[in-house]
Short mmCIF file of C-alpha atoms and ligand atoms in Angstrom, two decimals:
data_model
loop_
_atom_site.label_atom_id
_atom_site.label_comp_id
_atom_site.label_asym_id
_atom_site.label_seq_id
_atom_site.Cartn_x
_atom_site.Cartn_y
_atom_site.Cartn_z
CA MET A 1184 -20.01 9.72 -6.64
CA THR A 1185 -18.30 12.78 -4.92
CA ALA A 1186 -14.72 13.41 -5.17
CA SER A 1187 -12.53 13.42 -2.05
CA ILE A 1188 -10.87 16.36 -0.99
CA ASP A 1189 -7.55 15.42 -2.96
CA THR A 1190 -8.79 13.84 -5.95
CA PRO A 1191 -7.54 16.25 -8.80
CA THR A 1192 -10.18 18.05 -10.48
CA GLY A 1193 -9.25 20.16 -13.68
CA ILE A 1194 -9.51 23.87 -13.98
CA ASN A 1195 -10.12 25.10 -17.95
CA VAL A 1196 -8.52 28.43 -19.14
CA TYR A 1197 -10.14 30.15 -21.78
CA CYS A 1198 -9.10 33.08 -23.85
CA PRO A 1199 -10.60 36.18 -23.02
CA GLY A 1200 -9.97 37.61 -26.57
CA ASP A 1201 -11.96 34.68 -28.27
CA GLY A 1202 -13.58 32.44 -25.86
CA ARG A 1203 -11.14 29.02 -26.97
CA LEU A 1204 -9.90 26.80 -24.69
CA VAL A 1205 -6.54 27.51 -24.00
CA GLY A 1206 -5.40 25.02 -21.35
CA THR A 1207 -6.25 23.13 -18.11
CA VAL A 1208 -4.44 22.93 -14.92
CA THR A 1209 -4.96 20.49 -12.01
CA ASP A 1210 -7.11 21.86 -8.87
CA MET A 1211 -4.61 20.66 -6.54
CA GLY A 1212 -5.27 19.47 -2.88
CA ALA A 1213 -4.23 20.78 0.33
CA ALA A 1214 -2.37 17.50 0.80
CA ALA A 1215 -1.02 17.45 -2.62
CA ILE A 1216 0.47 21.03 -1.90
CA GLY A 1217 1.64 19.94 1.51
CA ASP A 1218 3.85 17.57 -0.21
CA VAL A 1219 5.20 20.24 -2.64
CA CYS A 1220 6.08 21.98 0.05
CA THR A 1221 8.04 19.35 1.80
CA GLN A 1222 9.88 18.60 -1.03
CA LEU A 1223 10.67 22.44 -1.72
CA ARG A 1224 12.13 22.60 2.17
CA SER A 1225 14.41 20.02 2.05
CA ALA A 1226 16.19 21.35 -1.32
CA GLN A 1227 16.27 24.80 0.79
CA PRO A 1228 19.42 24.37 3.06
CA ALA A 1229 21.65 23.10 -0.22
CA TRP A 1230 20.18 26.37 -1.90
CA GLU A 1231 20.86 29.25 1.25
CA GLU A 1232 24.29 27.26 1.02
CA MET A 1233 25.34 27.85 -2.15
CA GLY A 1234 25.49 31.76 -1.35
CA PRO A 1235 24.20 34.48 -3.54
CA ALA A 1236 26.60 34.70 -6.06
CA GLY A 1237 25.61 30.87 -7.00
CA ARG A 1238 21.84 31.63 -6.89
CA ALA A 1239 22.80 34.51 -9.21
CA THR A 1240 24.02 32.50 -11.83
CA TRP A 1241 20.96 30.37 -11.98
CA LEU A 1242 18.47 33.07 -12.21
CA LEU A 1243 20.35 34.20 -15.21
CA ARG A 1244 20.54 31.14 -16.83
CA TRP A 1245 16.61 31.21 -16.17
CA LEU A 1246 16.51 34.56 -17.97
CA ASP A 1247 18.36 33.21 -20.71
CA TRP A 1248 16.09 30.53 -21.04
CA LEU A 1249 13.16 33.21 -20.69
CA LEU A 1250 14.30 35.01 -23.55
CA ASP A 1251 15.10 31.98 -25.87
CA ASN A 1252 11.29 31.15 -25.22
CA GLU A 1253 9.93 34.84 -25.54
CA GLN A 1254 7.57 34.59 -28.19
CA ARG A 1255 5.92 31.17 -27.17
CA LEU A 1256 5.81 32.38 -23.47
CA LEU A 1257 4.26 35.96 -24.43
CA GLU A 1258 1.70 34.03 -26.75
CA MET A 1259 0.57 32.09 -24.28
CA VAL A 1260 0.42 35.35 -21.60
CA GLN A 1261 -1.56 36.46 -24.57
CA SER A 1262 -3.96 33.88 -24.81
CA GLU A 1263 -4.92 33.43 -21.20
CA THR A 1264 -5.49 37.07 -20.70
CA GLY A 1265 -6.70 38.75 -23.59
CA LYS A 1266 -3.66 41.34 -23.66
CA SER A 1267 -2.68 43.43 -26.62
CA TRP A 1268 0.62 42.25 -27.85
CA ALA A 1269 2.33 45.60 -26.39
CA ASP A 1270 1.04 44.59 -23.20
CA ALA A 1271 1.96 40.96 -23.09
CA SER A 1272 5.33 42.21 -24.34
CA MET A 1273 5.79 44.28 -21.38
CA GLU A 1274 5.72 41.28 -18.91
CA MET A 1275 8.76 39.83 -20.42
CA ALA A 1276 10.31 43.44 -19.87
CA VAL A 1277 9.53 43.08 -16.28
CA ALA A 1278 11.34 39.70 -15.72
CA ILE A 1279 14.28 41.22 -17.50
CA ASP A 1280 14.98 43.94 -15.26
CA VAL A 1281 14.25 42.41 -12.24
CA ILE A 1282 16.28 39.48 -12.77
CA ASN A 1283 19.14 41.38 -13.73
CA TYR A 1284 18.83 43.94 -11.21
CA PHE A 1285 18.62 41.06 -8.06
CA ALA A 1286 21.25 38.86 -9.88
CA LYS A 1287 23.73 42.28 -9.75
CA ASN A 1288 23.12 42.93 -6.49
CA ALA A 1289 22.39 39.66 -4.99
CA GLU A 1290 25.92 39.81 -2.71
CA LYS A 1291 26.05 43.43 -2.01
CA PHE A 1292 22.41 43.37 -0.82
CA LEU A 1293 22.68 40.10 1.40
CA ALA A 1294 26.28 40.83 2.82
CA ASP A 1295 26.67 40.77 6.44
CA ARG A 1296 26.42 44.37 8.37
CA VAL A 1297 29.26 44.89 10.93
CA VAL A 1298 27.75 47.52 13.29
CA LYS A 1299 29.65 49.88 15.72
CA PRO A 1300 28.37 49.02 19.35
CA ALA A 1301 26.66 51.70 21.54
CA GLY A 1302 27.97 52.94 24.99
CA ILE A 1303 31.47 52.24 26.63
CA ALA A 1304 30.56 48.87 28.19
CA ASN A 1305 29.72 47.30 24.98
CA SER A 1306 32.96 48.67 23.31
CA VAL A 1307 34.81 45.08 24.02
CA ARG A 1308 32.40 43.57 22.10
CA ARG A 1309 31.92 42.80 18.13
CA LEU A 1310 28.56 43.34 16.44
CA ARG A 1311 27.44 41.69 13.33
CA VAL A 1312 23.96 41.29 11.49
CA GLN A 1313 23.70 38.46 9.18
CA VAL A 1314 20.69 37.49 7.48
CA ARG A 1315 18.78 33.91 6.81
CA PRO A 1316 16.02 33.37 4.60
CA TYR A 1317 12.98 32.28 5.43
CA PRO A 1318 13.17 28.74 4.11
CA LEU A 1319 9.69 28.91 2.30
CA VAL A 1320 8.63 31.80 1.26
CA GLY A 1321 4.73 31.20 -0.23
CA LEU A 1322 3.74 33.55 -3.33
CA ILE A 1323 0.17 34.39 -4.39
CA THR A 1324 -0.40 36.34 -7.45
CA PRO A 1325 -3.51 37.38 -9.14
CA TRP A 1326 -4.42 37.23 -12.77
CA ASN A 1327 -3.66 40.67 -14.36
CA GLY A 1328 0.33 39.77 -15.00
CA PRO A 1329 0.51 36.04 -15.37
CA LEU A 1330 4.16 36.24 -16.00
CA GLY A 1331 5.16 39.75 -14.92
CA GLY A 1332 3.34 39.62 -11.44
CA PRO A 1333 4.87 37.00 -9.63
CA MET A 1334 8.47 37.63 -11.59
CA MET A 1335 8.62 41.02 -9.18
CA ASP A 1336 8.63 38.93 -6.17
CA VAL A 1337 9.88 35.57 -6.86
CA VAL A 1338 13.38 36.68 -7.80
CA GLY A 1339 14.13 38.41 -4.66
CA ALA A 1340 12.65 35.34 -2.43
CA LEU A 1341 14.89 33.20 -4.61
CA VAL A 1342 18.16 35.61 -4.29
CA ALA A 1343 17.52 35.59 -0.66
CA GLY A 1344 18.23 31.60 -0.55
CA ALA A 1345 14.69 30.57 0.25
CA ALA A 1346 12.79 28.35 -1.65
CA VAL A 1347 9.18 29.34 -2.78
CA VAL A 1348 5.77 27.57 -3.47
CA SER A 1349 4.23 29.93 -5.78
CA LYS A 1350 0.22 29.70 -6.82
CA PRO A 1351 -0.76 32.08 -9.98
CA SER A 1352 -4.24 32.75 -10.07
CA GLU A 1353 -6.80 30.01 -11.37
CA VAL A 1354 -7.54 32.43 -14.19
CA THR A 1355 -4.15 32.82 -15.47
CA PRO A 1356 -2.08 29.92 -14.17
CA LEU A 1357 -0.90 28.79 -18.00
CA THR A 1358 2.52 30.71 -18.36
CA TRP A 1359 3.74 30.64 -14.79
CA ALA A 1360 3.12 27.05 -14.68
CA GLU A 1361 5.02 26.77 -17.96
CA VAL A 1362 8.08 29.14 -16.58
CA THR A 1363 8.43 27.22 -13.32
CA ARG A 1364 8.89 23.98 -15.45
CA GLY A 1365 11.53 25.80 -17.18
CA TRP A 1366 13.17 26.31 -14.20
CA ARG A 1367 13.01 22.60 -13.43
CA ASP A 1368 13.37 20.81 -16.41
CA GLU A 1369 14.82 23.07 -18.64
CA VAL A 1370 17.41 25.27 -16.97
CA GLU A 1371 17.63 22.06 -14.36
CA ALA A 1372 18.19 24.82 -11.82
CA PRO A 1373 17.91 23.53 -8.45
CA PRO A 1374 14.07 22.23 -6.96
CA VAL A 1375 13.37 25.25 -5.24
CA LEU A 1376 10.68 26.94 -7.03
CA ALA A 1377 7.38 25.21 -7.74
CA CYS A 1378 3.95 26.27 -9.37
CA VAL A 1379 0.85 24.67 -7.39
CA THR A 1380 -2.49 25.34 -9.37
CA GLY A 1381 -5.84 25.73 -7.75
CA ALA A 1382 -8.27 28.28 -6.59
CA ALA A 1383 -8.73 29.98 -3.02
CA ALA A 1384 -8.62 26.64 -1.07
CA ALA A 1385 -4.67 26.16 -2.61
CA GLY A 1386 -3.88 29.92 -1.82
CA ALA A 1387 -5.05 28.74 1.74
CA ALA A 1388 -3.04 25.70 1.49
CA VAL A 1389 -0.08 28.13 0.32
CA VAL A 1390 -0.25 30.20 3.58
CA ASP A 1391 -0.58 27.12 5.97
CA ASN A 1392 2.58 25.71 5.00
CA ALA A 1393 4.93 28.54 4.40
CA ASP A 1394 7.12 30.56 6.61
CA MET A 1395 6.45 33.79 4.80
CA VAL A 1396 3.63 34.92 2.83
CA MET A 1397 3.76 37.71 -0.17
CA PHE A 1398 0.67 38.04 -1.57
CA THR A 1399 -1.01 40.38 -4.17
CA GLY A 1400 -4.71 41.01 -5.09
CA SER A 1401 -7.75 42.28 -3.80
CA VAL A 1402 -8.23 43.60 -0.05
CA ARG A 1403 -10.66 41.16 0.49
CA THR A 1404 -8.40 37.97 0.15
CA GLY A 1405 -5.59 40.15 1.59
CA ARG A 1406 -7.06 40.80 4.80
CA ALA A 1407 -8.09 36.74 5.03
CA ILE A 1408 -4.53 36.27 4.00
CA ALA A 1409 -3.50 38.60 6.65
CA VAL A 1410 -5.26 37.12 9.94
CA ARG A 1411 -4.64 33.52 8.82
CA CYS A 1412 -0.57 34.43 8.75
CA ALA A 1413 -1.46 36.18 12.49
CA GLU A 1414 -2.95 33.01 13.53
CA ARG A 1415 0.54 31.05 12.31
CA LEU A 1416 2.69 34.04 13.63
CA ILE A 1417 4.61 34.50 10.19
CA PRO A 1418 4.89 37.59 8.47
CA CYS A 1419 3.05 38.66 5.17
CA SER A 1420 3.75 41.34 2.83
CA LEU A 1421 0.60 42.37 0.94
CA GLU A 1422 -0.01 44.49 -2.13
CA LEU A 1423 -3.62 45.17 -2.30
CA GLY A 1424 -5.79 47.76 -4.63
CA GLY A 1425 -5.60 51.11 -5.52
CA LYS A 1426 -7.74 53.85 -6.79
CA ASP A 1427 -4.81 56.09 -7.89
CA PRO A 1428 -5.31 59.97 -8.15
CA MET A 1429 -3.40 62.03 -10.89
CA ILE A 1430 -3.87 65.60 -10.07
CA VAL A 1431 -3.26 68.41 -12.66
CA LEU A 1432 -2.28 71.56 -11.81
CA ALA A 1433 -3.41 74.44 -14.26
CA ASP A 1434 0.42 74.96 -15.31
CA ALA A 1435 1.25 71.35 -16.39
CA ASP A 1436 2.36 70.12 -19.69
CA LEU A 1437 -1.23 69.22 -20.96
CA GLU A 1438 -0.41 67.36 -24.04
CA ARG A 1439 2.01 65.32 -21.94
CA ALA A 1440 -0.42 64.69 -18.94
CA SER A 1441 -3.23 63.88 -21.07
CA SER A 1442 -1.41 61.42 -22.94
CA ALA A 1443 -0.28 59.94 -19.57
CA ALA A 1444 -3.59 59.95 -18.16
CA VAL A 1445 -4.87 57.69 -21.20
CA TRP A 1446 -2.00 55.57 -21.31
CA GLY A 1447 -1.73 55.41 -17.34
CA SER A 1448 -5.73 54.39 -17.25
CA MET A 1449 -5.58 52.30 -20.05
CA THR A 1450 -2.46 50.14 -19.80
CA ASN A 1451 -3.20 46.52 -19.50
CA ALA A 1452 -6.72 47.60 -20.30
CA GLY A 1453 -6.87 49.14 -17.13
CA GLN A 1454 -5.95 45.87 -15.45
CA ALA A 1455 -3.39 47.51 -13.04
CA CYS A 1456 -3.15 48.19 -9.43
CA ILE A 1457 -1.49 51.28 -10.37
CA SER A 1458 -3.68 52.41 -13.31
CA VAL A 1459 -4.93 56.15 -13.02
CA GLU A 1460 -8.28 55.77 -11.92
CA ARG A 1461 -9.27 59.74 -10.78
CA VAL A 1462 -7.97 62.72 -12.55
CA TYR A 1463 -8.53 65.76 -10.71
CA VAL A 1464 -7.84 68.87 -12.93
CA GLU A 1465 -7.43 72.67 -11.94
CA ALA A 1466 -10.80 74.14 -13.38
CA PRO A 1467 -9.07 76.87 -15.95
CA VAL A 1468 -7.52 74.05 -17.91
CA TYR A 1469 -10.55 71.10 -17.46
CA ASP A 1470 -12.14 71.66 -20.91
CA THR A 1471 -8.96 71.93 -22.62
CA PHE A 1472 -7.71 68.63 -20.76
CA VAL A 1473 -11.01 66.43 -21.20
CA SER A 1474 -10.83 67.30 -25.06
CA LEU A 1475 -7.15 66.12 -25.20
CA VAL A 1476 -7.83 62.94 -23.07
CA THR A 1477 -11.25 62.36 -25.27
CA GLU A 1478 -9.42 62.93 -28.50
CA LYS A 1479 -6.70 60.42 -27.49
CA ALA A 1480 -8.77 57.86 -26.00
CA ALA A 1481 -10.85 57.86 -29.30
CA GLY A 1482 -7.90 56.74 -31.35
CA LEU A 1483 -6.70 53.91 -29.53
CA ARG A 1484 -6.96 50.58 -31.32
CA GLN A 1485 -8.24 47.78 -29.35
CA GLY A 1486 -8.57 43.61 -29.92
CA MET A 1487 -6.39 40.96 -29.49
CA ASP A 1488 -3.23 41.73 -32.14
CA ALA A 1489 -1.51 39.02 -33.81
CA PRO A 1490 1.78 37.81 -31.78
CA GLY A 1491 4.55 40.04 -32.76
CA SER A 1492 2.34 42.40 -34.80
CA PHE A 1493 2.44 45.31 -31.88
CA SER A 1494 -1.14 46.73 -34.03
CA CYS A 1495 -3.33 47.13 -30.88
CA ASP A 1496 -3.04 49.71 -27.97
CA ILE A 1497 -5.52 48.11 -26.05
CA GLY A 1498 -6.85 44.31 -25.38
CA ALA A 1499 -9.54 42.38 -23.32
CA MET A 1500 -10.82 42.37 -19.92
CA VAL A 1501 -9.31 38.98 -18.58
CA THR A 1502 -12.24 38.37 -15.98
CA ALA A 1503 -16.22 38.25 -16.94
CA SER A 1504 -16.63 39.35 -13.25
CA GLN A 1505 -14.35 42.39 -13.62
CA ALA A 1506 -15.81 43.71 -16.74
CA ASP A 1507 -19.49 43.55 -14.84
CA ILE A 1508 -17.60 45.76 -12.04
CA VAL A 1509 -16.46 48.39 -14.77
CA GLN A 1510 -20.30 48.03 -16.43
CA ARG A 1511 -21.55 49.08 -13.16
CA GLN A 1512 -19.49 51.75 -12.10
CA VAL A 1513 -20.24 53.52 -15.56
CA ASP A 1514 -23.79 53.09 -15.27
CA ASP A 1515 -23.92 54.30 -11.61
CA ALA A 1516 -22.06 57.18 -12.71
CA VAL A 1517 -24.00 58.31 -15.56
CA ALA A 1518 -27.29 57.88 -13.04
CA LYS A 1519 -25.68 60.28 -10.64
CA GLY A 1520 -25.09 63.03 -13.38
CA ALA A 1521 -21.32 62.20 -15.08
CA ARG A 1522 -20.96 62.74 -18.72
CA LEU A 1523 -20.08 59.97 -20.74
CA LEU A 1524 -17.59 61.17 -23.37
CA LEU A 1525 -16.42 58.12 -24.96
CA GLY A 1526 -16.95 54.45 -24.79
CA GLY A 1527 -19.12 52.80 -21.95
CA SER A 1528 -19.81 49.38 -22.98
CA MET A 1529 -18.80 45.97 -23.94
CA LYS A 1530 -17.81 45.70 -27.64
CA PRO A 1531 -20.09 42.96 -29.46
CA GLY A 1532 -17.56 39.90 -30.03
CA GLY A 1533 -14.62 39.00 -27.39
CA ARG A 1534 -14.47 40.62 -23.77
CA PHE A 1535 -13.58 43.70 -24.78
CA PHE A 1536 -14.61 47.03 -22.99
CA GLU A 1537 -14.26 50.16 -24.85
CA PRO A 1538 -11.95 52.74 -24.04
CA THR A 1539 -14.15 54.81 -21.71
CA VAL A 1540 -13.85 58.67 -20.85
CA LEU A 1541 -16.41 59.88 -17.90
CA VAL A 1542 -16.39 63.66 -17.20
CA ASP A 1543 -17.80 65.73 -14.35
CA VAL A 1544 -17.82 62.84 -11.88
CA ASP A 1545 -17.95 63.09 -7.89
CA HIS A 1546 -17.39 61.34 -4.95
CA SER A 1547 -20.88 59.96 -4.62
CA MET A 1548 -20.13 57.98 -7.67
CA ALA A 1549 -18.65 54.32 -6.94
CA CYS A 1550 -16.06 55.16 -10.28
CA MET A 1551 -14.25 57.70 -7.62
CA ARG A 1552 -14.34 55.56 -4.64
CA GLU A 1553 -14.07 51.76 -5.71
CA GLU A 1554 -11.48 49.89 -7.65
CA THR A 1555 -12.30 49.87 -11.41
CA PHE A 1556 -9.57 48.13 -13.00
CA GLY A 1557 -10.95 48.51 -16.43
CA PRO A 1558 -9.98 51.14 -19.27
CA THR A 1559 -11.93 53.86 -18.12
CA VAL A 1560 -10.91 57.04 -17.14
CA ALA A 1561 -13.31 59.64 -14.64
CA ILE A 1562 -12.32 63.45 -14.80
CA MET A 1563 -12.93 65.80 -12.31
CA ALA A 1564 -12.87 69.53 -11.98
CA VAL A 1565 -11.17 71.52 -8.71
CA ARG A 1566 -11.02 74.74 -7.67
CA ASP A 1567 -7.19 74.47 -6.46
CA GLU A 1568 -4.56 72.55 -4.98
CA ASP A 1569 -6.31 72.33 -1.68
CA GLU A 1570 -9.14 71.02 -3.14
CA ALA A 1571 -7.21 68.18 -5.25
CA ILE A 1572 -5.56 67.03 -1.92
CA ALA A 1573 -8.30 66.66 -0.13
CA LEU A 1574 -10.25 64.82 -2.81
CA ALA A 1575 -7.47 62.74 -3.50
CA ASN A 1576 -6.72 61.62 -0.20
CA ASP A 1577 -10.81 60.73 0.50
CA SER A 1578 -10.38 57.10 -0.11
CA GLU A 1579 -9.64 54.00 1.39
CA TYR A 1580 -6.25 53.23 -0.43
CA GLY A 1581 -3.37 54.61 -1.23
CA LEU A 1582 -1.21 53.01 -3.70
CA SER A 1583 0.21 55.44 -6.02
CA SER A 1584 -0.31 58.69 -7.54
CA SER A 1585 1.04 61.77 -9.64
CA VAL A 1586 0.97 64.92 -10.12
CA TRP A 1587 1.57 67.46 -12.92
CA THR A 1588 2.86 70.81 -12.83
CA ARG A 1589 5.87 72.57 -14.17
CA ASP A 1590 6.82 73.99 -10.86
CA PRO A 1591 9.06 71.44 -8.87
CA ARG A 1592 8.18 73.17 -5.59
CA LYS A 1593 4.62 73.01 -6.05
CA ALA A 1594 5.02 69.47 -6.72
CA GLN A 1595 7.53 68.99 -4.01
CA ARG A 1596 4.53 70.28 -1.71
CA LEU A 1597 1.55 68.09 -3.12
CA ALA A 1598 3.62 65.34 -3.24
CA ARG A 1599 4.47 65.53 0.62
CA ARG A 1600 0.74 65.95 1.38
CA ILE A 1601 -0.60 62.89 -0.81
CA GLU A 1602 -1.50 59.50 1.31
CA ALA A 1603 0.04 57.16 -1.30
CA GLY A 1604 3.40 54.63 -1.28
CA SER A 1605 4.29 56.39 -4.12
CA VAL A 1606 4.26 59.52 -6.24
CA SER A 1607 5.37 60.44 -9.74
CA VAL A 1608 6.03 64.00 -10.75
CA ASN A 1609 5.08 64.73 -14.55
CA ASN A 1610 4.75 60.98 -15.19
CA ALA A 1611 2.47 58.30 -14.50
CA LEU A 1612 2.79 55.12 -13.25
CA VAL A 1613 7.00 54.83 -13.17
CA ALA A 1614 7.28 55.17 -9.78
CA THR A 1615 6.10 51.54 -9.48
CA PHE A 1616 9.18 50.23 -11.67
CA GLN A 1617 11.94 51.91 -9.83
CA LEU A 1618 13.51 48.91 -8.26
CA PRO A 1619 16.28 50.68 -5.98
CA ILE A 1620 13.34 52.59 -4.00
CA PRO A 1621 10.19 50.61 -2.41
CA MET A 1622 6.79 50.23 -3.84
CA GLY A 1623 4.10 49.80 -1.37
CA GLY A 1624 0.70 50.82 -0.17
CA TRP A 1625 -0.60 53.01 2.78
CA LYS A 1626 -3.76 52.33 4.24
CA ASN A 1627 -6.15 49.56 2.33
CA SER A 1628 -3.50 49.33 -0.53
CA GLY A 1629 -1.60 46.81 1.51
CA VAL A 1630 1.06 45.92 3.99
CA GLY A 1631 4.96 46.00 3.88
CA THR A 1632 6.74 46.81 0.35
CA ARG A 1633 8.26 45.39 -2.87
CA PHE A 1634 11.87 46.33 -4.51
CA GLY A 1635 13.33 49.07 -2.88
CA GLY A 1636 17.20 48.08 -3.16
CA ALA A 1637 18.36 45.75 -0.56
CA ARG A 1638 15.00 45.76 1.20
CA GLY A 1639 13.68 43.84 -1.82
CA VAL A 1640 15.42 41.03 -0.82
CA LEU A 1641 16.14 41.12 2.96
CA LYS A 1642 11.97 41.17 3.39
CA TYR A 1643 12.21 37.47 2.60
CA CYS A 1644 15.19 37.25 5.47
CA ARG A 1645 15.17 37.11 9.41
CA GLU A 1646 18.10 38.95 10.83
CA GLN A 1647 20.45 37.20 13.16
CA SER A 1648 22.42 39.47 15.15
CA VAL A 1649 25.93 37.97 16.11
CA VAL A 1650 27.69 39.41 19.37
CA GLU A 1651 31.42 38.30 19.44
CA GLU A 1652 33.79 39.15 22.82
CA ARG A 1653 36.95 40.51 21.93
CA PHE A 1654 38.26 39.27 25.16
CA ALA A 1655 37.02 36.04 26.97
CA LEU A 1656 37.77 37.46 30.78
CA LYS A 1657 37.21 34.52 33.19
CA SER A 1658 34.02 36.37 34.63
CA GLU A 1659 31.95 39.39 33.32
CA PRO A 1660 31.36 42.05 35.82
CA LEU A 1661 27.39 41.20 35.61
CA TRP A 1662 27.40 37.38 36.75
CA TYR A 1663 27.03 36.25 39.86
CA PRO A 1664 27.36 36.29 42.87
CA VAL A 1665 25.83 39.51 43.32
CA GLY A 1666 27.86 41.46 46.11
CA PRO A 1667 27.45 45.17 47.37
CA VAL A 1668 30.71 46.63 46.46
CA LYS A 1669 30.93 45.25 42.94
CA SER A 1670 27.11 46.02 42.13
CA ARG A 1671 27.28 49.46 43.69
CA LEU A 1672 29.89 50.40 41.59
CA ILE A 1673 28.73 49.07 38.18
CA ALA A 1674 25.08 51.27 39.20
CA LYS A 1675 27.60 54.40 39.96
CA ALA A 1676 29.63 53.91 36.88
CA ALA A 1677 26.21 53.64 34.67
CA ARG A 1678 25.52 56.79 36.11
CA MET A 1679 28.50 58.36 35.62
CA LEU A 1680 28.48 57.13 31.96
CA GLY A 1681 24.78 57.84 31.31
CA ALA A 1682 23.67 61.49 33.24
CA HIS A 1683 24.02 64.79 31.29
CA ASP A 1684 24.95 66.69 34.23
CA TRP A 1685 27.35 66.69 37.08
CA ARG A 1686 24.67 66.56 39.43
CA ARG A 1687 23.18 63.51 38.35
CA ARG A 1688 26.66 62.30 37.52
CA LEU A 1689 27.74 62.47 41.12
CA GLY A 1690 24.38 61.11 42.46
CA ARG A 1691 23.40 64.64 44.53
CA PRO A 1692 20.19 64.93 45.74
CA GLY A 1693 18.15 67.51 43.77
CA ARG A 1694 17.09 70.64 44.77
P1 ADP B 671 -8.59 38.73 -7.80
O1 ADP B 671 -9.85 37.54 -7.97
O2 ADP B 671 -9.21 39.99 -7.88
O3 ADP B 671 -7.72 38.14 -8.36
P2 ADP B 671 -8.21 37.72 -5.34
O4 ADP B 671 -7.59 38.70 -4.19
O5 ADP B 671 -9.57 36.90 -4.86
O6 ADP B 671 -8.57 38.84 -6.49
O7 ADP B 671 -7.17 37.06 -5.87
C1 ADP B 671 -5.79 36.53 -5.79
C2 ADP B 671 -4.86 35.23 -5.50
O8 ADP B 671 -5.45 34.92 -4.38
C3 ADP B 671 -5.47 34.45 -6.40
O9 ADP B 671 -4.43 33.51 -6.92
C4 ADP B 671 -6.66 33.48 -5.75
O10 ADP B 671 -6.69 32.13 -6.28
C5 ADP B 671 -5.85 33.77 -4.33
N1 ADP B 671 -6.96 33.46 -3.18
C6 ADP B 671 -8.31 33.79 -3.10
N2 ADP B 671 -8.85 33.62 -1.94
C7 ADP B 671 -7.72 33.02 -1.48
C8 ADP B 671 -7.94 32.59 0.34
N3 ADP B 671 -8.98 32.87 1.18
N4 ADP B 671 -6.37 32.04 0.60
C9 ADP B 671 -5.35 32.49 -0.37
N5 ADP B 671 -5.47 32.81 -1.52
C10 ADP B 671 -6.53 33.13 -2.29
#
């Protein structure tokens, strides 16, 4: 017997670290997701009515609950991703930062904007822009950050007054399902946040029901979602892949830069869209830099360490297919002449890809062109700044980047030339987590931004312009009837006020 479309089936979740079954979620059909969305929509008006301060209070209560359940939730993160405990802990840090920031600024970010009218004729009016949320925001997230990933976007949407239907990745759905259960059942917050589970079809159902979509994931899926959103005439914001370059100039602090190259490429086992994937080093310091990176990467401890022990630096690959991509890229690079100085393959037992250092790479190799999303760092020597910039920009991606030099003017110059949504100077990855500034991708790395102060909330809102008359006269000059005297007078006045010289003001013919 075949199951009907909406007969729920289960999706099993396995731990990448040790292969054990850690949970099961329902593969929800489109009808069930539609029902969830209907319920969210009916709860949304009261949520919007509550105002920013009221909503912020609920978010802070949710944060209290998250912190009270930190150990249990991070164990869940760890068991569905195989992360090191340190990487899992980062996810709670993201939740803390984002909730506090948007809760604290909610009222300010959502305040009405009073605007001065333009032109004398409009000076009799009062202009105001107020914002109203998209009633239902769809949030679709990938598997690399089951808690921190959705948190980066759900908070802005809830603060805005939207209801949110969120769909975590089918690979790592457990933590988010629990965190949204906490919102509903433990915090007893208004029922404006729901988690729906399933794979691509469930994601498509979210897109079909939402009024605005926030998506993080692959370019391929992002494009499919953008097409569907265009058909539905709803906006979407997409944070997609990255191939982030790091440029190390000869005058850089090599000790610091090499540590950043290792951390920036290996944190979360390299499974971050903003991880360092390509390093361009000026020739005079290339050898020193390479040996520092290799030595530091060789010292990394890999495994899924005991909760709370903080004894491993780097964890597992979440999916087998991603591990295959990393292996294929390493093999391709070596076949084309790259030197493998460290790692290069899976370790036996668990899904752990060894910390890997590839050098003497070039742009004919997949590891310099395609997203790797694994614990590898590929280093290439460059002649000078110009070559570094040309290579850094030779990519379909443009998410984040970093430049390393002791000269602030050089750093400024390089930053202006890099085609990427953010540039960190003498640091890696940090630009992403500065909540007051926008984080977004150029080129195939995305459309729109997240965070960015007020914009992180306003992106979930529609602007409503309100124009009020100061004096309500019986009639307006532009209203009917049209007549030669009145209409000529209006046209003359417009010319008098708008022209920039006397000949034109007076309507004299040109010479
Ligand atoms: P990855 O598999 O690398 O995480 P994807 O872009 O395939 O990247 O997946 C990211 C998220 O998008 C997941 O939650 C996934 O279920 C969802 N998804 C996949 N295909 C679609 C689709 N066609 N429409 C909506 N969501 C989708």
